[in-house]
Tab-separated table of C-alpha atoms in Angstrom:
chain	number	residue	atom	x	y	z
A	1	MET	CA	34.240	45.954	-50.359
A	2	ARG	CA	36.833	45.518	-47.627
A	3	GLY	CA	36.554	47.832	-44.659
A	4	THR	CA	32.855	48.590	-45.157
A	5	ASN	CA	29.595	47.039	-44.028
A	6	ASP	CA	27.672	47.875	-47.196
A	7	GLY	CA	27.750	44.248	-48.326
A	8	LEU	CA	26.383	43.199	-44.937
A	9	VAL	CA	23.393	45.494	-45.375
A	10	ALA	CA	22.716	44.132	-48.864
A	11	MET	CA	22.836	40.569	-47.529
A	12	LEU	CA	20.470	41.363	-44.663
A	13	LEU	CA	17.963	43.001	-47.001
A	14	VAL	CA	17.887	39.843	-49.112
A	15	TYR	CA	17.407	37.774	-45.948
A	16	ALA	CA	14.572	40.110	-44.969
A	17	LEU	CA	12.821	39.219	-48.222
A	18	LEU	CA	13.343	35.521	-47.529
A	19	ALA	CA	11.802	35.989	-44.069
A	20	PHE	CA	8.952	38.110	-45.392
A	21	ALA	CA	6.214	35.586	-44.634
A	22	SER	CA	6.841	36.134	-40.913
A	23	PRO	CA	6.135	39.632	-39.516
A	24	ALA	CA	8.533	39.007	-36.636
A	25	GLY	CA	11.159	37.540	-38.946
A	26	ARG	CA	11.168	40.376	-41.445
A	27	GLY	CA	11.058	42.927	-38.633
A	28	ALA	CA	14.056	41.334	-36.922
A	29	VAL	CA	16.204	41.118	-40.057
A	30	LEU	CA	15.268	44.632	-41.156
A	31	GLY	CA	16.192	45.782	-37.656
A	32	LEU	CA	19.636	44.222	-37.996
A	33	ALA	CA	20.100	45.924	-41.369
A	34	SER	CA	19.011	49.265	-39.901
A	35	ALA	CA	21.422	48.860	-37.001
A	36	ALA	CA	24.250	48.471	-39.519
A	37	LYS	CA	23.109	51.361	-41.741
A	38	PHE	CA	20.190	53.587	-40.849
A	39	PHE	CA	18.678	53.829	-44.329
A	40	PRO	CA	16.829	50.445	-44.255
A	41	ALA	CA	14.621	51.921	-41.532
A	42	ALA	CA	12.898	53.851	-44.326
A	43	MET	CA	11.559	50.494	-45.541
A	44	LEU	CA	9.755	49.832	-42.258
A	45	PRO	CA	6.327	51.062	-43.482
A	46	LEU	CA	6.578	48.724	-46.478
A	47	PHE	CA	7.744	45.753	-44.416
A	48	ALA	CA	5.222	46.408	-41.659
A	49	VAL	CA	2.259	46.270	-44.027
A	50	GLY	CA	3.718	43.257	-45.825
A	51	ARG	CA	1.829	42.128	-48.889
A	52	GLY	CA	-1.232	44.179	-48.069
A	53	GLU	CA	-2.526	42.688	-44.838
A	54	ARG	CA	-4.426	45.274	-42.798
A	55	ASN	CA	-4.711	43.183	-39.629
A	56	TRP	CA	-3.058	45.526	-37.127
A	57	ARG	CA	-1.427	42.694	-35.162
A	58	ARG	CA	0.927	41.699	-37.972
A	59	PRO	CA	2.248	45.226	-38.685
A	60	ALA	CA	2.489	45.844	-34.929
A	61	THR	CA	4.522	42.663	-34.506
A	62	CYS	CA	6.891	43.673	-37.289
A	63	VAL	CA	7.378	47.193	-35.900
A	64	GLY	CA	7.769	45.953	-32.329
A	65	VAL	CA	10.406	43.357	-33.185
A	66	PHE	CA	12.188	45.861	-35.420
A	67	ALA	CA	12.371	48.425	-32.607
A	68	LEU	CA	13.574	45.820	-30.114
A	69	VAL	CA	16.360	44.565	-32.390
A	70	VAL	CA	17.568	48.089	-33.202
A	71	ALA	CA	17.510	49.095	-29.534
A	72	LEU	CA	19.439	46.000	-28.457
A	73	ALA	CA	22.019	46.456	-31.215
A	74	ILE	CA	22.603	50.104	-30.298
A	75	TRP	CA	22.794	49.291	-26.591
A	76	GLU	CA	25.321	46.512	-27.216
A	77	TYR	CA	27.715	48.834	-29.056
A	78	LEU	CA	26.942	52.085	-27.265
A	79	PRO	CA	30.184	53.985	-26.521
A	80	PRO	CA	31.032	54.792	-22.889
A	81	GLN	CA	30.182	58.457	-23.535
A	82	GLY	CA	26.546	57.508	-24.082
A	83	LEU	CA	23.899	58.379	-26.649
A	84	GLY	CA	25.315	61.839	-27.289
A	85	LYS	CA	28.565	60.420	-28.590
A	86	PHE	CA	26.662	57.789	-30.554
A	87	TYR	CA	24.567	60.486	-32.226
A	88	ASP	CA	27.593	62.659	-33.011
A	89	ALA	CA	29.429	59.729	-34.600
A	90	THR	CA	26.482	58.570	-36.702
A	91	ILE	CA	23.484	60.752	-37.533
A	92	GLY	CA	25.133	64.006	-36.486
A	93	TYR	CA	28.178	63.298	-38.613
A	94	GLN	CA	26.083	62.467	-41.674
A	95	LEU	CA	23.984	65.610	-41.307
A	96	SER	CA	26.964	67.927	-40.981
A	97	ARG	CA	29.531	66.369	-43.323
A	98	ALA	CA	30.812	68.297	-46.324
A	99	ASP	CA	31.337	66.311	-49.487
A	100	PHE	CA	32.162	66.672	-53.174
A	101	TRP	CA	31.018	63.220	-54.254
A	102	SER	CA	27.455	64.234	-55.023
A	103	LEU	CA	25.465	66.715	-57.044
A	104	TRP	CA	24.652	68.610	-53.857
A	105	GLY	CA	28.280	68.865	-52.779
A	106	LEU	CA	29.436	70.052	-56.186
A	107	HIS	CA	26.610	72.547	-56.641
A	108	PRO	CA	25.535	74.065	-53.298
A	109	ALA	CA	23.130	76.369	-55.137
A	110	LEU	CA	20.931	73.318	-55.702
A	111	GLY	CA	20.237	73.049	-51.994
A	112	TRP	CA	16.567	73.775	-52.600
A	113	LEU	CA	16.358	70.791	-54.940
A	114	GLN	CA	17.981	68.597	-52.308
A	115	VAL	CA	15.249	69.629	-49.876
A	116	VAL	CA	12.638	68.657	-52.464
A	117	ALA	CA	14.372	65.302	-52.958
A	118	LYS	CA	14.308	64.684	-49.203
A	119	ALA	CA	10.600	65.443	-49.059
A	120	LEU	CA	9.937	63.113	-51.986
A	121	ALA	CA	11.921	60.360	-50.264
A	122	VAL	CA	9.633	60.627	-47.241
A	123	VAL	CA	6.576	60.525	-49.496
A	124	VAL	CA	7.860	57.431	-51.317
A	125	ALA	CA	8.715	55.610	-48.080
A	126	LEU	CA	5.209	56.197	-46.728
A	127	ALA	CA	3.302	55.721	-49.981
A	128	VAL	CA	4.634	52.219	-50.634
A	129	ALA	CA	2.870	51.065	-47.479
A	130	PHE	CA	-0.478	51.740	-49.155
A	131	VAL	CA	0.072	51.529	-52.918
A	132	PRO	CA	-0.551	49.043	-54.369
A	133	ARG	CA	-3.161	47.657	-51.999
A	134	ARG	CA	-2.014	44.066	-52.616
A	135	ARG	CA	1.476	43.238	-53.787
A	136	SER	CA	3.485	40.196	-54.823
A	137	MET	CA	6.964	39.506	-53.499
A	138	VAL	CA	8.386	40.757	-56.790
A	139	GLN	CA	6.543	44.024	-56.239
A	140	VAL	CA	7.764	44.179	-52.642
A	141	ALA	CA	11.355	43.863	-53.856
A	142	ALA	CA	10.787	46.577	-56.468
A	143	LEU	CA	9.205	48.914	-53.927
A	144	ALA	CA	12.028	48.309	-51.454
A	145	ALA	CA	14.583	49.136	-54.160
A	146	ALA	CA	12.652	52.312	-54.972
A	147	VAL	CA	12.741	53.365	-51.317
A	148	ALA	CA	16.491	52.706	-51.113
A	149	ILE	CA	17.146	54.809	-54.210
A	150	ALA	CA	14.818	57.578	-53.040
A	151	VAL	CA	16.682	57.771	-49.726
A	152	GLN	CA	20.095	57.783	-51.402
A	153	LEU	CA	19.395	60.545	-53.919
A	154	PRO	CA	19.176	63.472	-51.456
A	155	ALA	CA	22.190	62.257	-49.447
A	156	THR	CA	25.143	64.632	-49.417
A	157	HIS	CA	27.627	61.783	-49.862
A	158	TRP	CA	27.379	59.542	-52.920
A	159	PHE	CA	29.668	56.568	-53.439
A	160	TYR	CA	29.663	53.452	-55.585
A	161	PHE	CA	29.664	51.284	-52.455
A	162	TYR	CA	26.031	52.342	-52.058
A	163	ILE	CA	24.942	50.556	-55.230
A	164	PRO	CA	24.710	47.205	-53.371
A	165	TRP	CA	22.125	48.798	-51.094
A	166	PHE	CA	19.488	48.580	-53.801
A	167	ALA	CA	21.028	46.281	-56.427
A	168	PRO	CA	19.959	42.907	-54.915
A	169	LEU	CA	16.411	44.168	-54.447
A	170	ALA	CA	16.319	45.475	-58.000
A	171	PHE	CA	17.669	42.171	-59.338
A	172	VAL	CA	14.957	40.211	-57.523
A	173	ALA	CA	12.341	42.520	-59.022
A	174	LEU	CA	13.805	42.462	-62.535
A	175	PHE	CA	14.425	38.730	-62.788
A	176	GLY	CA	11.374	37.741	-60.774
A	177	ALA	CA	9.102	39.655	-63.118
A	178	PHE	CA	9.927	37.185	-65.908
A	179	ARG	CA	9.181	34.009	-63.962
A	180	GLY	CA	5.941	32.407	-65.107
A	181	ALA	CA	2.422	33.652	-64.533
A	182	PRO	CA	1.649	36.517	-62.158
A	183	GLU	CA	0.990	35.556	-58.563
A	184	GLN	CA	-2.581	35.295	-57.389
A	185	ASP	CA	-3.958	38.165	-55.344
A	186	GLU	CA	-3.786	36.268	-52.061
A	187	PRO	CA	-3.119	37.510	-48.544
A	188	GLU	CA	0.464	37.083	-47.386
A	189	TRP	CA	-0.471	34.403	-44.858
A	190	ALA	CA	-2.089	32.102	-47.437
A	191	PRO	CA	-0.077	28.831	-47.508
A	192	ALA	CA	-0.023	28.644	-51.298
A	193	ALA	CA	1.194	32.225	-51.626
A	194	VAL	CA	3.907	31.777	-49.014
A	195	ALA	CA	5.094	28.540	-50.610
A	196	ALA	CA	5.172	30.117	-54.062
A	197	ASP	CA	7.138	33.093	-52.784
A	198	GLY	CA	9.605	30.830	-51.035
A	199	ARG	CA	10.254	28.817	-54.174
A	200	SER	CA	10.563	31.960	-56.287
A	201	LEU	CA	13.040	33.717	-54.017
A	202	THR	CA	15.029	30.560	-53.336
A	203	SER	CA	15.469	29.948	-57.039
A	204	LEU	CA	16.867	33.448	-57.478
A	205	ARG	CA	19.604	33.037	-54.885
């Protein structure tokens, strides 16, 4: 994967799972991933809520640190022409690019279906913050992979380099699901739950 930062994003998403017990930690690492590629930002609702904690301070901490890290990263590499040039070279380019590497590029008549896929991606990204009410780290990884795939599907440009965006998350979910008894329904800050998650994720590295 020379010449791309797709592997960097995959690595940071795995690190975000390892830092999941800390709202500030997972927010910071997710912010770094989102500064490299914008799509991880779609996982913010999931990461903000964590494993189901509804104490507003923890989600607020995650979102605040995330926003700070993204802002600092953009400011550090902002071109001399300012935000306009930054937008044109990133989001603007992606929104206006023509491509033949996807279903949408090959079949423009399916534009309506692409719009539906975009709407469903938004629904998925928001829904995983609330369903299920409590979730294990294996479930968090699975939900994060689902968000990544949902965001990729309506994209105009498809490429095999994008597989690493969701593959590590999917592997954690697939392999983690076969490790011993299900986790107890404990809040994410419970010491036993955090320790168990740490051992589980560390053993999968």
